[in-house]
Amino acid sequence: AQRVTQPEKLLSVFKGAPVELKCNYSYSGSPELFWYVQYSRQRLQLLLRHISRESIKGFTADLNKGETSFHLKKPFAQEEDSAMYYCALFLSGTYKYIFGTGTRLKVLA
Amino acid sequence: ETGVTQSPTHLIKTRGQQVTLRCSSQSGHNTVSWYQQALGQGPQFIFQYYREEENGRGNFPPRFSGLQFPNYSSELNVNALELDDSALYLCASSGLDGYTFGSGTRLTVV
């Protein structure tokens, strides 16, 4: 069965500290993984996708097929990074997402 | 308006009633997907419409139904509302450039 697991509901870090938001997936095919972010009172928006291997707002994520993980990382957290983060598996055959339950990141001053 | 717009933004309904939520897709997008996001959960796929036909469905009962119109806008209808239907309902349109989510309609069933 396809599944995305985000084990942490809440992650609090101090400004300037490194951040790692964990994501594990279960999928028998070749995964397409994404991170979405939802800032307070804003819509869900794409942060990054594993295919592009880009860094957005200082965040990166590497797909590790051996560990079936796609953790989101940032070396130095900023207060404006406080938001809800969702890891999502995209099923290209059906063109739908399987989302994790999300992790709320709080960056403390 | 080039993004995905949803209406209404908030809605309160009584158990047993019926509700219709609306979504205008982003310009150039011909596929619309609906997701339910219950409190504390990630969005869950309800169904998707492409060229006015249902093109995939998640694990939701038949009282959740939808429509897509020739201009690619869409409606989500829920009959016989239950308390557990209280959630944020997200619409997303998609095309060659990917997915775009709307801000959602928050439905409260009392």
Tab-separated table of C-alpha atoms in Angstrom:
chain	number	residue	atom	x	y	z
A	1	ALA	CA	0.000	0.000	0.000
A	2	GLN	CA	1.116	3.524	-0.667
A	3	ARG	CA	1.789	5.501	2.463
A	4	VAL	CA	3.655	8.587	3.630
A	5	THR	CA	4.716	8.875	7.245
A	6	GLN	CA	5.786	12.031	9.030
A	7	PRO	CA	6.572	10.911	12.567
A	8	GLU	CA	6.762	14.357	14.165
A	9	LYS	CA	3.595	16.409	14.643
A	10	LEU	CA	5.545	19.341	16.048
A	11	LEU	CA	9.167	20.355	15.779
A	12	SER	CA	10.480	23.363	17.672
A	13	VAL	CA	13.947	24.763	17.004
A	14	PHE	CA	15.725	27.991	17.788
A	15	LYS	CA	16.510	30.505	15.091
A	16	GLY	CA	19.815	29.641	13.456
A	17	ALA	CA	19.669	25.972	14.428
A	18	PRO	CA	19.578	23.191	11.816
A	19	VAL	CA	16.235	21.693	10.895
A	20	GLU	CA	15.350	18.212	9.695
A	21	LEU	CA	11.756	17.248	9.013
A	22	LYS	CA	11.419	13.512	8.572
A	23	CYS	CA	9.445	11.763	5.865
A	24	ASN	CA	9.296	8.057	5.047
A	25	TYR	CA	7.274	6.497	2.277
A	26	SER	CA	5.985	3.118	1.222
A	27	TYR	CA	5.558	2.563	-2.502
A	28	SER	CA	6.380	-0.342	-4.768
A	29	GLY	CA	7.023	1.763	-7.862
A	30	SER	CA	9.461	4.543	-8.650
A	31	PRO	CA	8.509	7.346	-6.237
A	32	GLU	CA	7.957	10.974	-7.074
A	33	LEU	CA	8.200	12.900	-3.826
A	34	PHE	CA	7.364	16.468	-2.951
A	35	TRP	CA	7.364	18.795	0.004
A	36	TYR	CA	4.473	21.236	0.383
A	37	VAL	CA	4.325	24.100	2.865
A	38	GLN	CA	1.355	25.910	4.351
A	39	TYR	CA	2.049	29.221	6.076
A	40	SER	CA	-0.519	30.587	8.494
A	41	ARG	CA	-3.741	31.529	6.690
A	42	GLN	CA	-2.244	30.747	3.280
A	43	ARG	CA	-2.862	28.047	0.750
A	44	LEU	CA	-0.838	24.904	0.351
A	45	GLN	CA	2.109	25.605	-1.911
A	46	LEU	CA	4.849	23.537	-3.453
A	47	LEU	CA	8.213	23.865	-1.710
A	48	LEU	CA	10.315	21.428	-3.664
A	49	ARG	CA	10.290	18.173	-5.603
A	50	HIS	CA	12.937	15.476	-5.584
A	51	ILE	CA	13.270	15.395	-9.362
A	52	SER	CA	14.531	18.960	-9.600
A	53	ARG	CA	17.105	18.543	-6.797
A	54	GLU	CA	16.833	22.253	-6.124
A	55	SER	CA	17.154	24.323	-2.992
A	56	ILE	CA	14.210	26.560	-2.200
A	57	LYS	CA	14.403	29.081	0.646
A	58	GLY	CA	17.487	27.215	1.829
A	59	PHE	CA	15.659	23.883	2.113
A	60	THR	CA	16.889	20.712	0.449
A	61	ALA	CA	15.643	17.150	0.406
A	62	ASP	CA	17.351	14.032	-0.863
A	63	LEU	CA	15.511	10.913	-1.886
A	64	ASN	CA	17.035	7.844	-0.236
A	65	LYS	CA	15.485	4.806	-1.861
A	66	GLY	CA	17.339	2.399	0.410
A	67	GLU	CA	15.827	3.942	3.518
A	68	THR	CA	12.618	5.007	1.678
A	69	SER	CA	13.069	8.486	3.066
A	70	PHE	CA	12.800	12.043	1.786
A	71	HIS	CA	13.790	14.203	4.756
A	72	LEU	CA	13.637	17.988	4.467
A	73	LYS	CA	16.657	19.882	5.752
A	74	LYS	CA	17.796	23.431	6.319
A	75	PRO	CA	21.114	24.329	7.927
A	76	PHE	CA	19.961	27.538	9.649
A	77	ALA	CA	16.291	27.982	10.535
A	78	GLN	CA	14.630	31.381	10.236
A	79	GLU	CA	11.540	32.602	12.067
A	80	GLU	CA	9.695	32.931	8.751
A	81	ASP	CA	10.124	29.173	8.222
A	82	SER	CA	7.466	28.554	10.873
A	83	ALA	CA	4.697	26.723	9.030
A	84	MET	CA	3.055	23.372	8.432
A	85	TYR	CA	5.079	21.075	6.188
A	86	TYR	CA	3.625	18.132	4.278
A	87	CYS	CA	5.525	15.403	2.514
A	88	ALA	CA	3.643	13.969	-0.447
A	89	LEU	CA	3.996	11.015	-2.791
A	90	PHE	CA	2.728	11.683	-6.294
A	91	LEU	CA	1.206	8.759	-8.163
A	92	SER	CA	1.743	9.696	-11.787
A	93	GLY	CA	-0.498	6.921	-13.094
A	94	THR	CA	-3.537	8.334	-11.294
A	95	TYR	CA	-2.277	11.909	-11.028
A	96	LYS	CA	-3.014	12.179	-7.315
A	97	TYR	CA	-1.059	12.838	-4.139
A	98	ILE	CA	-0.740	10.770	-1.000
A	99	PHE	CA	0.039	13.231	1.790
A	100	GLY	CA	1.604	12.653	5.164
A	101	THR	CA	-0.069	14.025	8.273
A	102	GLY	CA	2.247	17.021	8.354
A	103	THR	CA	4.793	18.480	10.750
A	104	ARG	CA	4.364	21.877	12.328
A	105	LEU	CA	7.696	23.662	12.462
A	106	LYS	CA	8.083	26.395	15.063
A	107	VAL	CA	11.204	28.500	14.902
A	108	LEU	CA	11.785	30.282	18.177
A	109	ALA	CA	13.542	33.618	18.466
B	1	GLU	CA	-7.794	35.655	-11.850
B	2	THR	CA	-5.204	33.089	-12.817
B	3	GLY	CA	-5.062	30.965	-9.671
B	4	VAL	CA	-7.487	28.435	-8.236
B	5	THR	CA	-10.440	30.027	-6.492
B	6	GLN	CA	-12.870	28.255	-4.203
B	7	SER	CA	-16.212	29.357	-2.849
B	8	PRO	CA	-17.482	29.769	-0.278
B	9	THR	CA	-14.553	30.156	2.107
B	10	HIS	CA	-16.545	29.042	5.131
B	11	LEU	CA	-19.789	27.165	5.512
B	12	ILE	CA	-21.863	25.805	8.387
B	13	LYS	CA	-24.391	23.055	7.689
B	14	THR	CA	-26.609	20.827	9.762
B	15	ARG	CA	-26.222	17.050	9.840
B	16	GLY	CA	-28.294	15.465	7.087
B	17	GLN	CA	-28.188	18.470	4.797
B	18	GLN	CA	-26.537	18.669	1.401
B	19	VAL	CA	-23.722	21.007	0.370
B	20	THR	CA	-22.132	22.171	-2.887
B	21	LEU	CA	-18.629	23.555	-3.012
B	22	ARG	CA	-17.250	25.320	-6.061
B	23	CYS	CA	-13.858	25.619	-7.679
B	24	SER	CA	-12.506	27.607	-10.614
B	25	SER	CA	-9.397	26.096	-12.084
B	26	GLN	CA	-6.228	27.931	-12.998
B	27	SER	CA	-6.028	29.163	-16.559
B	28	GLY	CA	-4.640	26.461	-18.839
B	29	HIS	CA	-5.416	23.601	-16.437
B	30	ASN	CA	-7.897	20.942	-17.544
B	31	THR	CA	-7.863	18.590	-14.555
B	32	VAL	CA	-9.416	19.242	-11.160
B	33	SER	CA	-8.851	17.208	-8.007
B	34	TRP	CA	-10.612	17.470	-4.667
B	35	TYR	CA	-9.064	16.695	-1.291
B	36	GLN	CA	-10.479	16.556	2.239
B	37	GLN	CA	-8.255	17.789	5.058
B	38	ALA	CA	-9.591	16.923	8.478
B	39	LEU	CA	-8.180	18.697	11.518
B	40	GLY	CA	-4.662	17.511	12.271
B	41	GLN	CA	-4.458	15.398	9.115
B	42	GLY	CA	-2.919	15.730	5.705
B	43	PRO	CA	-5.147	16.199	2.666
B	44	GLN	CA	-6.865	13.024	1.469
B	45	PHE	CA	-7.766	12.489	-2.171
B	46	ILE	CA	-11.508	12.419	-2.853
B	47	PHE	CA	-11.673	12.309	-6.649
B	48	GLN	CA	-10.447	13.879	-9.840
B	49	TYR	CA	-12.146	15.170	-12.979
B	50	TYR	CA	-10.711	15.353	-16.466
B	51	ARG	CA	-12.701	16.426	-19.501
B	52	GLU	CA	-15.895	16.489	-17.444
B	53	GLU	CA	-15.579	12.866	-16.316
B	54	GLU	CA	-14.489	11.331	-13.046
B	55	ASN	CA	-10.943	10.103	-13.535
B	56	GLY	CA	-10.063	8.435	-10.253
B	57	ARG	CA	-11.577	8.219	-6.816
B	58	GLY	CA	-10.283	7.821	-3.304
B	59	ASN	CA	-11.863	5.959	-0.415
B	60	PHE	CA	-14.972	8.123	-0.048
B	61	PRO	CA	-18.625	6.990	-0.117
B	62	PRO	CA	-20.961	7.691	-3.063
B	63	ARG	CA	-22.609	10.566	-1.228
B	64	PHE	CA	-19.508	12.502	-2.253
B	65	SER	CA	-20.006	13.388	-5.916
B	66	GLY	CA	-18.748	15.958	-8.326
B	67	LEU	CA	-19.015	17.659	-11.651
B	68	GLN	CA	-16.676	19.345	-14.050
B	69	PHE	CA	-17.921	21.913	-16.526
B	70	PRO	CA	-16.717	22.738	-20.061
B	71	ASN	CA	-14.692	25.672	-18.697
B	72	TYR	CA	-12.941	23.152	-16.377
B	73	SER	CA	-14.479	24.576	-13.213
B	74	SER	CA	-15.823	21.996	-10.794
B	75	GLU	CA	-18.273	21.310	-8.008
B	76	LEU	CA	-18.076	18.951	-5.065
B	77	ASN	CA	-21.419	17.793	-3.693
B	78	VAL	CA	-21.877	16.030	-0.396
B	79	ASN	CA	-25.250	14.550	0.506
B	80	ALA	CA	-26.544	13.489	3.915
B	81	LEU	CA	-23.839	15.385	5.770
B	82	GLU	CA	-22.293	13.752	8.812
B	83	LEU	CA	-20.426	15.387	11.664
B	84	ASP	CA	-17.191	13.757	10.444
B	85	ASP	CA	-17.501	15.602	7.148
B	86	SER	CA	-16.346	18.722	8.954
B	87	ALA	CA	-13.046	19.560	7.296
B	88	LEU	CA	-11.187	21.849	4.944
B	89	TYR	CA	-11.973	20.898	1.351
B	90	LEU	CA	-9.208	21.685	-1.087
B	91	CYS	CA	-9.505	21.930	-4.814
B	92	ALA	CA	-6.450	21.650	-7.018
B	93	SER	CA	-6.184	22.148	-10.724
B	94	SER	CA	-3.402	20.666	-12.756
B	95	GLY	CA	-1.893	20.844	-16.171
B	96	LEU	CA	1.449	20.424	-17.839
B	97	ASP	CA	3.044	22.834	-15.357
B	98	GLY	CA	1.884	20.871	-12.313
B	99	TYR	CA	-0.593	21.224	-9.495
B	100	THR	CA	-2.023	24.418	-7.964
B	101	PHE	CA	-4.123	24.312	-4.806
B	102	GLY	CA	-6.910	26.645	-3.844
B	103	SER	CA	-7.284	28.131	-0.374
B	104	GLY	CA	-10.050	25.722	0.493
B	105	THR	CA	-13.575	25.781	1.867
B	106	ARG	CA	-13.918	25.142	5.577
B	107	LEU	CA	-17.076	23.125	6.168
B	108	THR	CA	-18.475	22.730	9.648
B	109	VAL	CA	-21.292	20.245	10.188
B	110	VAL	CA	-23.266	20.719	13.383
